[in-house]
Amino acid sequence: MNIAVLASGTGSNFAKLISHQDGYHIYALLCNNPSAHAINHAKNAGIRVFCPVRGDGRAVKLADFERLALDFLAGLDVDLLVLAGFMRVLSADFLAKAPPAINLHPSLLPVYKGLNTHARVLAAGDRAHGASVHWVNSELDGGQIIAQISTHVRAHDTVPSLSARVASLEHRLLPWVLTQMAMGRVPNGMVFDGDHSDFSERAV
Ligand code: GRF
């Protein structure tokens, strides 16, 4: 299974996808932010980078990014787009023309779509938090859920502690989902207990 990853920033999940690469092959990184650290991960791994910029070196507008990305993808044999920290909402028109796309999001969707999920979980006094991988549609964080991983919110959790714990869960979840998909076993909304189980061994 050939994938292209879309990322806008740090790219810690992208780095995990590079080191895991079990059953899937990363064809390219598509990036809308020329300063993104994700670009360094791609270059170090010899993965081609698509990151269009304007004449002054700044990022292009989303509509231009989408148009250029479709041209770029047309020359590649990509089965799936993987959004891992891609911080823009792709248009319905782009999604209709591009390969299918999945996204990683730091909440137990459908709750807490959008930004600042850790702070919102703490403010609400929720007892559970986690991460989701879902199909992408043109609604923000709105597509069908593929798999989730949860963690208990602890009494002394802060935004940094929760953020670090959810990030480590994401680093396990997304590569596992991709390996499953590469084997033709698309998970159907299963939820793993990230505090207790080694889900990669238990899961079918
Ligand atoms: C992750 O929390 C992901 O769920 C969200 O953006 C973050 C990306 O982190 N969509 P990184 O750039 O992979 O470190």
Short mmCIF file of C-alpha atoms and ligand atoms in Angstrom, two decimals:
data_model
loop_
_atom_site.label_atom_id
_atom_site.label_comp_id
_atom_site.label_asym_id
_atom_site.label_seq_id
_atom_site.Cartn_x
_atom_site.Cartn_y
_atom_site.Cartn_z
CA MET A 1 0.00 0.00 0.00
CA ASN A 2 1.49 3.31 -1.08
CA ILE A 3 0.71 6.30 1.09
CA ALA A 4 1.42 10.01 1.01
CA VAL A 5 1.50 11.83 4.33
CA LEU A 6 0.22 15.37 4.82
CA ALA A 7 1.71 17.27 7.76
CA SER A 8 2.09 20.91 8.77
CA GLY A 9 4.38 20.96 11.78
CA THR A 10 6.49 18.85 14.10
CA GLY A 11 5.86 15.58 12.36
CA SER A 12 6.43 13.26 15.32
CA ASN A 13 3.70 10.96 13.97
CA PHE A 14 5.24 11.14 10.51
CA ALA A 15 8.58 10.09 12.03
CA LYS A 16 6.87 7.09 13.63
CA LEU A 17 5.31 6.15 10.31
CA ILE A 18 8.75 6.28 8.70
CA SER A 19 10.38 4.03 11.29
CA HIS A 20 7.45 1.56 11.38
CA GLN A 21 6.71 1.21 7.63
CA ASP A 22 5.32 -2.30 7.93
CA GLY A 23 3.19 -3.26 4.95
CA TYR A 24 2.91 0.27 3.64
CA HIS A 25 5.36 2.46 1.75
CA ILE A 26 5.63 6.21 2.18
CA TYR A 27 5.81 7.74 -1.26
CA ALA A 28 5.90 11.41 -0.34
CA LEU A 29 5.33 14.09 2.25
CA LEU A 30 2.92 16.85 1.29
CA CYS A 31 3.43 19.88 3.47
CA ASN A 32 1.77 23.30 3.47
CA ASN A 33 4.34 24.91 5.79
CA PRO A 34 7.88 25.44 4.50
CA SER A 35 9.17 25.73 8.10
CA ALA A 36 7.68 22.41 9.24
CA HIS A 37 10.06 20.08 11.03
CA ALA A 38 8.29 17.22 9.25
CA ILE A 39 10.27 18.20 6.13
CA ASN A 40 13.52 17.33 7.94
CA HIS A 41 12.18 13.88 8.79
CA ALA A 42 11.35 13.30 5.12
CA LYS A 43 14.72 14.50 3.87
CA ASN A 44 16.60 12.37 6.39
CA ALA A 45 14.65 9.34 5.23
CA GLY A 46 15.02 10.11 1.51
CA ILE A 47 11.30 10.69 1.07
CA ARG A 48 10.31 13.19 -1.56
CA VAL A 49 8.78 16.43 -0.32
CA PHE A 50 6.03 18.45 -1.95
CA CYS A 51 5.83 21.87 -0.30
CA PRO A 52 4.81 24.61 -2.72
CA VAL A 53 5.84 28.17 -1.82
CA ARG A 54 5.25 31.61 -3.27
CA GLY A 55 7.99 33.73 -4.80
CA ASP A 56 8.73 35.25 -1.39
CA GLY A 57 9.18 31.80 0.14
CA ARG A 58 5.92 31.84 2.09
CA ALA A 59 3.26 29.14 1.96
CA VAL A 60 0.72 29.22 -0.86
CA LYS A 61 -3.00 29.61 -0.18
CA LEU A 62 -4.98 26.45 0.48
CA ALA A 63 -6.75 26.52 -2.90
CA ASP A 64 -3.39 26.70 -4.66
CA PHE A 65 -1.94 24.00 -2.43
CA GLU A 66 -4.83 21.72 -3.31
CA ARG A 67 -4.56 22.35 -7.05
CA LEU A 68 -0.80 21.79 -7.07
CA ALA A 69 -1.11 18.76 -4.80
CA LEU A 70 -3.57 17.13 -7.21
CA ASP A 71 -1.10 17.68 -10.06
CA PHE A 72 1.69 16.20 -7.94
CA LEU A 73 -0.36 13.19 -6.90
CA ALA A 74 -1.49 12.54 -10.47
CA GLY A 75 2.06 11.44 -11.26
CA LEU A 76 2.26 9.02 -8.33
CA ASP A 77 0.75 5.66 -7.52
CA VAL A 78 -0.69 6.64 -4.13
CA ASP A 79 -3.45 4.53 -2.57
CA LEU A 80 -4.13 6.57 0.54
CA LEU A 81 -3.50 10.04 1.96
CA VAL A 82 -2.63 10.12 5.65
CA LEU A 83 -3.18 13.39 7.47
CA ALA A 84 -0.87 13.44 10.48
CA GLY A 85 -0.94 16.93 11.92
CA PHE A 86 -2.15 18.61 8.74
CA MET A 87 -3.64 21.82 10.07
CA ARG A 88 -5.99 22.80 7.25
CA VAL A 89 -9.47 21.57 6.32
CA LEU A 90 -9.33 20.14 2.80
CA SER A 91 -12.12 21.10 0.44
CA ALA A 92 -14.81 18.72 -0.77
CA ASP A 93 -13.60 19.29 -4.31
CA PHE A 94 -10.05 18.23 -3.43
CA LEU A 95 -11.26 15.18 -1.54
CA ALA A 96 -13.42 14.10 -4.47
CA LYS A 97 -10.42 14.14 -6.81
CA ALA A 98 -7.69 12.87 -4.47
CA PRO A 99 -7.05 9.33 -3.18
CA PRO A 100 -9.05 8.40 -0.05
CA ALA A 101 -7.76 10.11 3.09
CA ILE A 102 -7.56 9.32 6.79
CA ASN A 103 -6.77 11.70 9.65
CA LEU A 104 -5.33 11.43 13.14
CA HIS A 105 -7.03 13.54 15.81
CA PRO A 106 -6.21 13.93 19.52
CA SER A 107 -9.63 13.22 21.03
CA LEU A 108 -12.16 10.44 21.31
CA LEU A 109 -14.29 11.65 18.44
CA PRO A 110 -17.02 12.67 17.98
CA VAL A 111 -16.24 14.77 21.06
CA TYR A 112 -13.76 17.63 20.84
CA LYS A 113 -13.40 18.24 17.15
CA GLY A 114 -10.98 21.04 16.31
CA LEU A 115 -8.18 22.49 18.42
CA ASN A 116 -7.14 22.55 22.11
CA THR A 117 -8.61 19.15 22.85
CA HIS A 118 -6.53 18.48 25.98
CA ALA A 119 -7.56 21.75 27.66
CA ARG A 120 -11.20 21.14 26.77
CA VAL A 121 -11.11 17.64 28.25
CA LEU A 122 -9.63 18.99 31.49
CA ALA A 123 -12.08 21.90 31.64
CA ALA A 124 -15.01 19.52 31.25
CA GLY A 125 -13.72 17.18 33.96
CA ASP A 126 -13.84 14.19 31.61
CA ARG A 127 -12.47 10.92 32.91
CA ALA A 128 -11.39 9.58 29.54
CA HIS A 129 -9.42 11.03 26.65
CA GLY A 130 -7.53 9.62 23.71
CA ALA A 131 -6.98 9.71 19.99
CA SER A 132 -8.89 8.74 16.86
CA VAL A 133 -8.09 7.76 13.30
CA HIS A 134 -10.99 8.47 10.97
CA TRP A 135 -11.85 8.79 7.32
CA VAL A 136 -11.68 12.34 6.06
CA ASN A 137 -14.65 14.16 4.65
CA SER A 138 -15.12 17.88 4.19
CA GLU A 139 -16.49 18.30 7.72
CA LEU A 140 -13.81 19.13 10.30
CA ASP A 141 -12.80 15.87 12.07
CA GLY A 142 -16.12 14.48 10.93
CA GLY A 143 -15.62 11.28 8.93
CA GLN A 144 -16.31 7.72 10.00
CA ILE A 145 -14.10 6.45 12.82
CA ILE A 146 -11.58 3.72 11.98
CA ALA A 147 -9.98 3.13 15.39
CA GLN A 148 -9.49 4.88 18.73
CA ILE A 149 -7.22 4.54 21.74
CA SER A 150 -8.16 5.82 25.17
CA THR A 151 -6.48 6.81 28.43
CA HIS A 152 -7.85 7.70 31.85
CA VAL A 153 -7.57 11.34 32.83
CA ARG A 154 -5.65 11.36 36.11
CA ALA A 155 -6.31 13.67 39.05
CA HIS A 156 -3.13 15.66 38.57
CA ASP A 157 -3.13 15.74 34.79
CA THR A 158 -2.26 19.02 33.10
CA VAL A 159 -2.38 19.99 29.45
CA PRO A 160 1.33 19.07 29.03
CA SER A 161 1.00 15.70 30.79
CA LEU A 162 -2.14 14.78 28.89
CA SER A 163 -0.74 16.00 25.63
CA ALA A 164 2.41 13.87 26.06
CA ARG A 165 0.41 10.77 26.95
CA VAL A 166 -2.01 11.15 24.05
CA ALA A 167 0.90 11.78 21.68
CA SER A 168 2.51 8.50 22.71
CA LEU A 169 -0.82 6.73 22.11
CA GLU A 170 -1.09 8.34 18.69
CA HIS A 171 2.40 7.10 17.86
CA ARG A 172 1.15 3.55 18.44
CA LEU A 173 -2.28 3.89 16.88
CA LEU A 174 -1.59 5.35 13.45
CA PRO A 175 1.17 2.93 12.34
CA TRP A 176 -0.94 0.02 13.56
CA VAL A 177 -3.98 1.23 11.59
CA LEU A 178 -1.90 1.57 8.43
CA THR A 179 -0.42 -1.89 8.75
CA GLN A 180 -3.92 -3.30 9.21
CA MET A 181 -5.18 -1.42 6.17
CA ALA A 182 -2.21 -2.61 4.14
CA MET A 183 -3.28 -6.17 4.95
CA GLY A 184 -6.81 -5.39 3.77
CA ARG A 185 -8.19 -5.36 7.32
CA VAL A 186 -9.68 -1.90 7.73
CA PRO A 187 -10.56 -1.47 11.43
CA ASN A 188 -14.19 -0.62 12.00
CA GLY A 189 -14.34 1.77 14.92
CA MET A 190 -12.65 -0.38 17.58
CA VAL A 191 -11.54 1.34 20.79
CA PHE A 192 -8.38 0.22 22.59
CA ASP A 193 -7.49 0.80 26.20
CA GLY A 194 -4.18 2.57 25.85
CA ASP A 195 -3.42 2.36 29.57
CA HIS A 196 -3.54 -1.41 29.84
CA SER A 197 -3.50 -3.42 26.67
CA ASP A 198 -0.88 -4.09 24.11
CA PHE A 199 -3.48 -3.54 21.46
CA SER A 200 -1.20 -4.37 18.56
CA GLU A 201 -0.96 -7.96 19.79
CA ARG A 202 -4.55 -8.35 20.90
CA ALA A 203 -6.24 -6.79 17.94
CA VAL A 204 -7.33 -8.93 15.04
C1 GRF B 1 -1.37 15.18 16.58
O1 GRF B 1 -1.81 15.37 17.89
C2 GRF B 1 -2.53 14.87 15.69
O2 GRF B 1 -3.54 14.16 16.31
C3 GRF B 1 -3.03 16.25 15.33
O3 GRF B 1 -1.87 17.01 15.18
C4 GRF B 1 -0.84 16.49 16.00
C5 GRF B 1 0.37 16.29 15.15
O4 GRF B 1 1.51 16.05 15.91
N1 GRF B 1 -3.86 16.21 14.16
P1 GRF B 1 2.90 15.76 15.17
O5 GRF B 1 3.15 16.91 14.23
O6 GRF B 1 2.77 14.46 14.47
O7 GRF B 1 3.92 15.71 16.27
#
